[in-house]
PDB file of C-alpha atoms and ligand atoms in Angstrom:
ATOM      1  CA  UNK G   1      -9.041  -3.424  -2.515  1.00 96.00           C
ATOM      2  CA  UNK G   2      -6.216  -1.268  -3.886  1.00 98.00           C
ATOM      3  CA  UNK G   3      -5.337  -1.053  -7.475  1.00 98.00           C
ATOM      4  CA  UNK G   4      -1.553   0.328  -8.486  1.00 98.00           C
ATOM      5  CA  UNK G   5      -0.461   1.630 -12.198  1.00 98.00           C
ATOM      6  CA  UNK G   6       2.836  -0.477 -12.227  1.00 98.00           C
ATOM      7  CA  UNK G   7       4.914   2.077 -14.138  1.00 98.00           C
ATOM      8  CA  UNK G   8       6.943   5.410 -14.803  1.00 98.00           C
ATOM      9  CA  UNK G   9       5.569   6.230 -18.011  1.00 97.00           C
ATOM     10  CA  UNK G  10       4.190   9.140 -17.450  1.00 97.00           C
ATOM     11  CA  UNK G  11       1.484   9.511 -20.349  1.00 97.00           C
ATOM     12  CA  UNK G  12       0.156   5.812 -19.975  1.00 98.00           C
ATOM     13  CA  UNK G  13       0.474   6.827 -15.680  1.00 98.00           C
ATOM     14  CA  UNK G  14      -1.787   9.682 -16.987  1.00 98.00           C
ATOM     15  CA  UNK G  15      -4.363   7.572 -19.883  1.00 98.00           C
ATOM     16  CA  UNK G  16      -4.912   4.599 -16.430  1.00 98.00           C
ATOM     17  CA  UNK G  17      -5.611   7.517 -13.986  1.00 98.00           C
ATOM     18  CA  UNK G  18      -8.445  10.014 -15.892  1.00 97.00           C
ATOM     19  CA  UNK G  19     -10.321   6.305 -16.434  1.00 98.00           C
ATOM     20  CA  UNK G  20      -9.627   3.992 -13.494  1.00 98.00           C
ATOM     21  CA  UNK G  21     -10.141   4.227  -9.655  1.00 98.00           C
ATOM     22  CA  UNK G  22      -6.092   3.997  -8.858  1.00 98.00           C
ATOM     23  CA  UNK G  23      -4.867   4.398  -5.275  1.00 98.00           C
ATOM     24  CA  UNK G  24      -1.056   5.225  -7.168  1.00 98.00           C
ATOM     25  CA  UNK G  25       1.849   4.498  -8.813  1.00 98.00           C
ATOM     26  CA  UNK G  26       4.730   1.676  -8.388  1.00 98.00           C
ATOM     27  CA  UNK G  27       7.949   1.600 -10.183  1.00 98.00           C
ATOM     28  CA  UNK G  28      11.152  -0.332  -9.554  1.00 98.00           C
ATOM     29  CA  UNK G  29      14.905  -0.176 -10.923  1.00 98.00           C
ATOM     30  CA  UNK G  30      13.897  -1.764 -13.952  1.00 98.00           C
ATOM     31  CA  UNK G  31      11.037   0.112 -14.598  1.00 98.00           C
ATOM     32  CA  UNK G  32      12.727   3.413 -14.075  1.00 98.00           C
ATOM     33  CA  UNK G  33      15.568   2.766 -16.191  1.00 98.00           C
ATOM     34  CA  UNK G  34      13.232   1.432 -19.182  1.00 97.00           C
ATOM     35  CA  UNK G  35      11.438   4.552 -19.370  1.00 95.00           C
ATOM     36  CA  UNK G  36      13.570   7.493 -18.384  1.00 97.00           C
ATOM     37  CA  UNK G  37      16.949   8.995 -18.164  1.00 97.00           C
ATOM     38  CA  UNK G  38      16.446  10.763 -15.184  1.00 98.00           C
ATOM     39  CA  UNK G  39      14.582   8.386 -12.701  1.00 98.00           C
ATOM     40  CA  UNK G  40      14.136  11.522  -9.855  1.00 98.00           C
ATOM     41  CA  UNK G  41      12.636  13.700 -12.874  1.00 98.00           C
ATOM     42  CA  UNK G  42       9.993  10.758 -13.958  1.00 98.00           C
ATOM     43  CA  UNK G  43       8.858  10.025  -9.996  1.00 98.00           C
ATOM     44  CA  UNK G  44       8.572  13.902  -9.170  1.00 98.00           C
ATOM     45  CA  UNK G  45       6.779  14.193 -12.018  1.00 98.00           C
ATOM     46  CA  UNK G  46       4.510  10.916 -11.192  1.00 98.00           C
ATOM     47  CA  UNK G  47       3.936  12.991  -8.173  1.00 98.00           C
ATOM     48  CA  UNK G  48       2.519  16.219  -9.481  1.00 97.00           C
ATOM     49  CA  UNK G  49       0.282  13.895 -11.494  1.00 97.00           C
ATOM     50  CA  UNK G  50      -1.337  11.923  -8.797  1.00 97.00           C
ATOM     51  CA  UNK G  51      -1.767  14.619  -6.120  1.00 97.00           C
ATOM     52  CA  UNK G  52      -0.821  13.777  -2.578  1.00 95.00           C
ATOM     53  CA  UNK G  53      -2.773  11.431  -1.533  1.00 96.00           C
ATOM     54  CA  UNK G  54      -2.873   8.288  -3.785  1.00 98.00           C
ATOM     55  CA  UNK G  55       0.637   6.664  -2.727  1.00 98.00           C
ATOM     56  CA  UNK G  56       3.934   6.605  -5.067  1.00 98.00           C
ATOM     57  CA  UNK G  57       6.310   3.662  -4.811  1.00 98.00           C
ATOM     58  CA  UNK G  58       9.745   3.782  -5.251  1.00 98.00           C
ATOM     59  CA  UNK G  59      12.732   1.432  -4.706  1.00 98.00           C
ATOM     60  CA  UNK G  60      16.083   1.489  -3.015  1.00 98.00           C
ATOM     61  CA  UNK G  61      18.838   0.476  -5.689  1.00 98.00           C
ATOM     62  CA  UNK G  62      21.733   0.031  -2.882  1.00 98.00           C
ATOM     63  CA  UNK G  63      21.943  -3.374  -1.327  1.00 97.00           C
ATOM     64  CA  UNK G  64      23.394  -2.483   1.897  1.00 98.00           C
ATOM     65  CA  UNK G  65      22.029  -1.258   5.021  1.00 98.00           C
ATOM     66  CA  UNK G  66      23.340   1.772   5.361  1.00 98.00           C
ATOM     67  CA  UNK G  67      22.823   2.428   1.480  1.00 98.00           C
ATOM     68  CA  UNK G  68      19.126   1.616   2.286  1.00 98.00           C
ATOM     69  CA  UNK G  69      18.314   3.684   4.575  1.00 98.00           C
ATOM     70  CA  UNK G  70      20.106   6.863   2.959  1.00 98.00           C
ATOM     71  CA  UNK G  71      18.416   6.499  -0.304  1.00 98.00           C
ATOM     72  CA  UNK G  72      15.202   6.175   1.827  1.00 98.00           C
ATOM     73  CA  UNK G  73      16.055   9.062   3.456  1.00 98.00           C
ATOM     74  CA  UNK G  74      16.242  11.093   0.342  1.00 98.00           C
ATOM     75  CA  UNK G  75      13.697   9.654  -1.492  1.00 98.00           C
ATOM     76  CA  UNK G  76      11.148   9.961   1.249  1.00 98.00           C
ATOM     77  CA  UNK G  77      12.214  13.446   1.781  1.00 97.00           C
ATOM     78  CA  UNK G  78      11.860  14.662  -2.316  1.00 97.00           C
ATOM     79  CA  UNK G  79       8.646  12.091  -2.613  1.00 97.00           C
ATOM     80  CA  UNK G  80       6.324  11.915   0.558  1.00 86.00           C
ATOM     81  CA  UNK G  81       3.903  12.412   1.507  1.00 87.00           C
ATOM     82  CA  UNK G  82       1.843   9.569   0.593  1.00 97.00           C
ATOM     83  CA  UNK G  83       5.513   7.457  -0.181  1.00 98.00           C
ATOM     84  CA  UNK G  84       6.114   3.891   0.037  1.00 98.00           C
ATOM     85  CA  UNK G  85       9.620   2.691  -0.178  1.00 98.00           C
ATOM     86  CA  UNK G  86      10.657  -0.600  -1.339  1.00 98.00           C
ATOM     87  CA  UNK G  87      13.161  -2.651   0.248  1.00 98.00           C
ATOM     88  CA  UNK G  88      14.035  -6.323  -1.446  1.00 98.00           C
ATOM     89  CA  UNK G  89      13.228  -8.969   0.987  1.00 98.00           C
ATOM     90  CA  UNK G  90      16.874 -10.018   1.630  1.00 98.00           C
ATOM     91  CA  UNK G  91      18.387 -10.338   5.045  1.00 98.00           C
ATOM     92  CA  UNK G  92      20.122  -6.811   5.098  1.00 98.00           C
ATOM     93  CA  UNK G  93      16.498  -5.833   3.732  1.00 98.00           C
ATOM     94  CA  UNK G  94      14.836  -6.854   6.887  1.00 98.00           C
ATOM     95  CA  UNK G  95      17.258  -4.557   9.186  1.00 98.00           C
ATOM     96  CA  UNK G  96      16.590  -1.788   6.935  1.00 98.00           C
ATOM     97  CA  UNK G  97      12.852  -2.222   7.164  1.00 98.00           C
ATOM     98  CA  UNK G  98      12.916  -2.406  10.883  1.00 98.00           C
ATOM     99  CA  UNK G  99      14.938   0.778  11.083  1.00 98.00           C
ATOM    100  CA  UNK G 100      12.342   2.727   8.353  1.00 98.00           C
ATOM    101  CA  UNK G 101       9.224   0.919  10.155  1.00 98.00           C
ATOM    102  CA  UNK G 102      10.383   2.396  13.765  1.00 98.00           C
ATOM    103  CA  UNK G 103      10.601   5.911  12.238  1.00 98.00           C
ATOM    104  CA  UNK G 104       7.275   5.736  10.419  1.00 97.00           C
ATOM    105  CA  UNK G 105       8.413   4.939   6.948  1.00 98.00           C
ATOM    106  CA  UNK G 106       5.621   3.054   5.154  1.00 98.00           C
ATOM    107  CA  UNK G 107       7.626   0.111   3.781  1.00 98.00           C
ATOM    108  CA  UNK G 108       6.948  -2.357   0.771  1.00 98.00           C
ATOM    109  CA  UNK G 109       8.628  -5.323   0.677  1.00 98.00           C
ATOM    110  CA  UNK G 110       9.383  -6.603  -2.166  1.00 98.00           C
ATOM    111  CA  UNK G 111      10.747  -8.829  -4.903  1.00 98.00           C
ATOM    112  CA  UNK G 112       9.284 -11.866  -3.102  1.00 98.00           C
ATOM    113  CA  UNK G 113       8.930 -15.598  -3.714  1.00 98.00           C
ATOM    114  CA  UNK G 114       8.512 -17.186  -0.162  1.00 97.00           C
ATOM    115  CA  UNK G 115       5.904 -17.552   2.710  1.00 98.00           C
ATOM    116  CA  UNK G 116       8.827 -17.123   5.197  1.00 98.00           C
ATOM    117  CA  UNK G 117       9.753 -14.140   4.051  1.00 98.00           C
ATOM    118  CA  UNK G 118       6.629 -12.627   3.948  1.00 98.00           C
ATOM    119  CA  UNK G 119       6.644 -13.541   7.567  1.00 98.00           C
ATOM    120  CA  UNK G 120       9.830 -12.096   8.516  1.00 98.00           C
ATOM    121  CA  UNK G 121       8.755  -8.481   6.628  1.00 98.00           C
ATOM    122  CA  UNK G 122       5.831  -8.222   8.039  1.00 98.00           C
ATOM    123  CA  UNK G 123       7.359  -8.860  11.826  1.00 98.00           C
ATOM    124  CA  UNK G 124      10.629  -5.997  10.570  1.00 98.00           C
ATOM    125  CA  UNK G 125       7.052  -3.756  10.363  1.00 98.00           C
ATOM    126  CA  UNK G 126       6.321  -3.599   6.563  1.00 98.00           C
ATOM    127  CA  UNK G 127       2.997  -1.995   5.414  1.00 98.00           C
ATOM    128  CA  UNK G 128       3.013  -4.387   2.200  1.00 98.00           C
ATOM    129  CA  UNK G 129       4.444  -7.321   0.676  1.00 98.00           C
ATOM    130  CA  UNK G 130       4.838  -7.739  -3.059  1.00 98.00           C
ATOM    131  CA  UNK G 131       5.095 -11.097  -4.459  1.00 98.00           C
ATOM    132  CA  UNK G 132       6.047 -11.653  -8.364  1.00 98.00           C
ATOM    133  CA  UNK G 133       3.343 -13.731  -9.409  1.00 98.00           C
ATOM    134  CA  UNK G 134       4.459 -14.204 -12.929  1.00 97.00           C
ATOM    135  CA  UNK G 135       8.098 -14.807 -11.625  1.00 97.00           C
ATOM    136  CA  UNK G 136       6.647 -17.540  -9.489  1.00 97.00           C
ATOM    137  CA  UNK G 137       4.528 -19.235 -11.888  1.00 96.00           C
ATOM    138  CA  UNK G 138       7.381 -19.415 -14.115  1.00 96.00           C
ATOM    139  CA  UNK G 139       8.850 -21.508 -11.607  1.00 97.00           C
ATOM    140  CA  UNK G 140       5.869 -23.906 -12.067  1.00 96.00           C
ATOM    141  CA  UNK G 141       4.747 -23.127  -9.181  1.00 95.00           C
ATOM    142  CA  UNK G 142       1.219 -22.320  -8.477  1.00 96.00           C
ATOM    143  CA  UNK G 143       1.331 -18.474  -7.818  1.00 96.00           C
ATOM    144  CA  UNK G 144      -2.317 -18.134  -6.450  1.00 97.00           C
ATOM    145  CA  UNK G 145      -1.990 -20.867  -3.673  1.00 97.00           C
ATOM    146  CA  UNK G 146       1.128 -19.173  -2.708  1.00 98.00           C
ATOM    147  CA  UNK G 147      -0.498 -15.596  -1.998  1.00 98.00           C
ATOM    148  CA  UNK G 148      -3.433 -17.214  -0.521  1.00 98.00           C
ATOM    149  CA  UNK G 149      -0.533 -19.045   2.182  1.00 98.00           C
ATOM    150  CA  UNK G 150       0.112 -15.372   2.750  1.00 98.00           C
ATOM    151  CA  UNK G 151      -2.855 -13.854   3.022  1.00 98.00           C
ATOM    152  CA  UNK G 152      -3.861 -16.485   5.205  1.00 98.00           C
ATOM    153  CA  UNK G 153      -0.687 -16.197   7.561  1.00 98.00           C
ATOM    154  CA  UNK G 154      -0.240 -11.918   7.769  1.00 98.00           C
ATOM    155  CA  UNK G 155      -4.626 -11.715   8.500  1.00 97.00           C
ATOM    156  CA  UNK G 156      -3.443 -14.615  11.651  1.00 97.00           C
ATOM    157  CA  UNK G 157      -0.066 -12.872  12.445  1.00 97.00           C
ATOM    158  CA  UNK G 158       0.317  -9.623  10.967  1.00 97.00           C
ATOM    159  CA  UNK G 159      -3.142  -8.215  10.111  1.00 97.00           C
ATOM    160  CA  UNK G 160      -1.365  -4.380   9.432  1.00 97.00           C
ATOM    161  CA  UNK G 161       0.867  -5.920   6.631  1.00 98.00           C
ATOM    162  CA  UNK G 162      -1.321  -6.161   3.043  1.00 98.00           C
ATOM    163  CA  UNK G 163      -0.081  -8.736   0.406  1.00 98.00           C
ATOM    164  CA  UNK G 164       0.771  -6.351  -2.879  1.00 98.00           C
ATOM    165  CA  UNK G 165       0.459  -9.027  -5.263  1.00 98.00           C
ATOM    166  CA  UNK G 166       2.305  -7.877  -8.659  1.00 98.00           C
ATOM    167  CA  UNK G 167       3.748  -8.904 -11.919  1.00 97.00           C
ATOM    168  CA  UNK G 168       1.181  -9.942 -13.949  1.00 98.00           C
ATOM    169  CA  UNK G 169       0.900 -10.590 -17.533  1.00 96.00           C
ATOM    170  CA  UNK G 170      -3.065 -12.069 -18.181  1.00 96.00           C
ATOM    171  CA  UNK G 171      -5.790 -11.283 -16.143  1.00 96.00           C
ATOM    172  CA  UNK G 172      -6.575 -14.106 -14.769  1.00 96.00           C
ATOM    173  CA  UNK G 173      -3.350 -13.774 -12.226  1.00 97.00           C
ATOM    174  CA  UNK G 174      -5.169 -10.990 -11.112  1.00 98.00           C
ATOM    175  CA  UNK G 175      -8.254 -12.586 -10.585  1.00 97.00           C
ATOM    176  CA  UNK G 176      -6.542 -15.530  -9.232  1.00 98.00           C
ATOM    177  CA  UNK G 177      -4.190 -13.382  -6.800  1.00 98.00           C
ATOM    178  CA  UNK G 178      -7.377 -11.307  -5.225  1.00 98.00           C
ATOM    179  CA  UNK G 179      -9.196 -14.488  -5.066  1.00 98.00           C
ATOM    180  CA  UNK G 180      -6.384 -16.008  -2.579  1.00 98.00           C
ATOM    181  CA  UNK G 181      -6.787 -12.689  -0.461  1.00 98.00           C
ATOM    182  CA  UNK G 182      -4.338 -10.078  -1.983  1.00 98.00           C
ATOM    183  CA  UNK G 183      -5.449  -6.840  -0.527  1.00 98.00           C
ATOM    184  CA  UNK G 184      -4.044  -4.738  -3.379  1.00 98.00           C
ATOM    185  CA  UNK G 185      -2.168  -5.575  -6.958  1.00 98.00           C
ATOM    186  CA  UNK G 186      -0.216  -3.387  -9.303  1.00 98.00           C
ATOM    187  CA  UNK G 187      -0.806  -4.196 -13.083  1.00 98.00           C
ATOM    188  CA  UNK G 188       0.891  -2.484 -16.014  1.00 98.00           C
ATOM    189  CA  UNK G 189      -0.711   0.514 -17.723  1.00 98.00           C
ATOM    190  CA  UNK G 190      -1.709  -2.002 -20.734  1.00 96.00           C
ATOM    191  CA  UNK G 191      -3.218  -4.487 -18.854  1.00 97.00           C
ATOM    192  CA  UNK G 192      -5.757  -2.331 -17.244  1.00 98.00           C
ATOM    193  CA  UNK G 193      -8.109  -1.860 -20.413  1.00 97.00           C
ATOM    194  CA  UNK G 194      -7.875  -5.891 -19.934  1.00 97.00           C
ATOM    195  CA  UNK G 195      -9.505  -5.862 -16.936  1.00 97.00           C
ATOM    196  CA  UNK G 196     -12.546  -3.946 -17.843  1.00 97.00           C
ATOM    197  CA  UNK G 197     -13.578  -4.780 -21.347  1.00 96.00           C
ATOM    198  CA  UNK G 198     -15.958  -7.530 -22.406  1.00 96.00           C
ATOM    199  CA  UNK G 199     -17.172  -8.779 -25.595  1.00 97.00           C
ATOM    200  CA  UNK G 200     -20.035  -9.635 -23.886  1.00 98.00           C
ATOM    201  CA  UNK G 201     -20.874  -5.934 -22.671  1.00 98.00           C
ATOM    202  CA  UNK G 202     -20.190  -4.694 -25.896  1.00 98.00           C
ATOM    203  CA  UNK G 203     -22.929  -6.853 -27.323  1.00 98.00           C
ATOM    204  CA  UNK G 204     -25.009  -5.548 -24.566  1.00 98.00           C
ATOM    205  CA  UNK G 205     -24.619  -1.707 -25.523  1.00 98.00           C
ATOM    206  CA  UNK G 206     -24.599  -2.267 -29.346  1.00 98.00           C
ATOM    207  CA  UNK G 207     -28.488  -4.002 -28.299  1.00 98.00           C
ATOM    208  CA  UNK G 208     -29.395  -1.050 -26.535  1.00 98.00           C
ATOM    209  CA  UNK G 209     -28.223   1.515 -28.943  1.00 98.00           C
ATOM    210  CA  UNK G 210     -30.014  -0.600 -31.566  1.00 98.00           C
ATOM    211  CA  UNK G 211     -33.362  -0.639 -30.230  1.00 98.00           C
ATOM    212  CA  UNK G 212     -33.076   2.723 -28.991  1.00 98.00           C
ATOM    213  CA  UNK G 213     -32.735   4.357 -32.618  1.00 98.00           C
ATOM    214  CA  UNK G 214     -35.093   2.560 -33.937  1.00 98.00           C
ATOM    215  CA  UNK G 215     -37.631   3.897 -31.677  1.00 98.00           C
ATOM    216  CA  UNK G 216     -35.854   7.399 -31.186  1.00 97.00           C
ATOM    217  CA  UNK G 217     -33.776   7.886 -33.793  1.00 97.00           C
ATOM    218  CA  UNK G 218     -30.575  10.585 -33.585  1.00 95.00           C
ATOM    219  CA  UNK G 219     -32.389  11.934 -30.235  1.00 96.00           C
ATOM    220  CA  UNK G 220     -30.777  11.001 -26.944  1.00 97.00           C
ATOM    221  CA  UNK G 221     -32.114  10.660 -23.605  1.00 97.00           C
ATOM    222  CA  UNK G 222     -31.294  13.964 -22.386  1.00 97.00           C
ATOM    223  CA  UNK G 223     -33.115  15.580 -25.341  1.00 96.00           C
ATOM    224  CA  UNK G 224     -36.331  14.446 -24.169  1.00 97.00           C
ATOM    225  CA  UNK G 225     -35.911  16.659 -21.149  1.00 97.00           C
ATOM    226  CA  UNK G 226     -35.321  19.625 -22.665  1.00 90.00           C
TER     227      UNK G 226
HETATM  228  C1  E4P U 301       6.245  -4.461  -8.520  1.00 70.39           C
HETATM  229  O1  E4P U 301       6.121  -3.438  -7.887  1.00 70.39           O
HETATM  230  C2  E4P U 301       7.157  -4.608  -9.620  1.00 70.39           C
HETATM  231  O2  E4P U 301       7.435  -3.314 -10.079  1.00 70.39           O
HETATM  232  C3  E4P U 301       6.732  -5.390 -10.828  1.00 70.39           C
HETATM  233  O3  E4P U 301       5.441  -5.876 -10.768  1.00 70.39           O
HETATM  234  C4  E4P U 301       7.800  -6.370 -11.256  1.00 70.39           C
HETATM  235  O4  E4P U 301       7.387  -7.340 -12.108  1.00 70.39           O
HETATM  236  P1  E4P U 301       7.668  -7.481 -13.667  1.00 70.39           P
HETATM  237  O5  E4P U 301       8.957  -6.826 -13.973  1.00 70.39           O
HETATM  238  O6  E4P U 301       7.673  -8.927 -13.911  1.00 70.39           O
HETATM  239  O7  E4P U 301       6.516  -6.807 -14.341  1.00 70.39           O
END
């Protein structure tokens, strides 16, 4: 299971990272041009904060073959190692993707709504796949069963290629999007927090800090080995 910090913010990149067991960052056009002015700045410096090997996304803003695979070029080239390059899943997408794939790009797909073009990504050799889960449910249609279709489909045809499930907005898409067999998700820095708290734990640890003080008072545990 692979968990991405969906964002360029570099401070909230930093708060998810020192507390949660992230495998990188992910960031689109939108993304980058919400929270900087100078979108090669905020990813080198998304770099030097996650170190080498946890895997920095970043996406292709031409819409063109050709203009895919320079900007791939370049951003490969000022971002690798551990890179991943998006391409939109759109038909001058796939050619791009092929191209990248061959030369041992490691390619997300991405902006996608469909089974069939999950299909036709994963053939064109890309690592990942990134349906918008929230972008489909607002579509009434039922996001989870969708990822599960292609979970289901790349582990029968394309076992290499994960599903990157992302856009989400409550946790239960997340839950809901692992459940179906997403291999990895990206979530927001905000949403993280979400994901780990409980009212129910917290009742738990004010009960243990309750019955421990009024047996030990002020002393903690490692003060009885002293
Ligand atoms: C995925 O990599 C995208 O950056 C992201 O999840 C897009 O979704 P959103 O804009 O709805 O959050």
């Amino acid at each position: 299971m692979r968990y991405f910090i969906d964002s360029a913010d570099l401070s909230k990149v930093e708060y998810v990272l020192e507390r949660f067991p992230c495998d990188g960052v992910t960031t689109n056009p939108a993304i980058l041009a919400r929270e900087t002015d100078d979108p090669a700045k905020a990813l080198r410096e998304i770099r030097d904060l996650i170190g080498d090997t946890r895997t920095l996304f970043a996406q292709v803003t031409a819409s063109d073959y050709d203009g895919m695979i320079r900007e791939a070029e370049i951003l490969k080239s000022n971002l690798g190692p551990a890179f991943s390059v998006k391409i939109p899943a759109t038909a001058e997408g796939l050619r791009a993707m092929t191209k990248l794939a061959k030369e041992g790009y490691s390619v997300t797909a991405t902006a996608i709504y469909s089974v069939q073009q999950v299909l036709l990504c994963a053939k064109a050799g890309a690592d990942y796949v990134a349906p918008y889960v929230t972008h489909i449910d607002n579509l009434c249609v039922d996001s989870a069963e969708i990822v599960g279709n292609m979970a289901k489909l790349l582990a029968y045809h394309a076992p290499r290629t994960q599903v990157l499930a992302a856009s989400f907005r409550v946790p239960e898409q997340v839950n809901r999007a692992i459940l179906a067999g997403a291999g990895a998700v990206t979530i927001r820095p905000e949403m993280f927090d979400m994901l780990i708290e409980s009212t129910g734990t917290d009742t738990e640890i004010e009960g243990f800090e309750k019955t421990w003080k009024e047996k030990f008072g002020k002393n903690g545990i490692s003060d009885f080995f002293k």
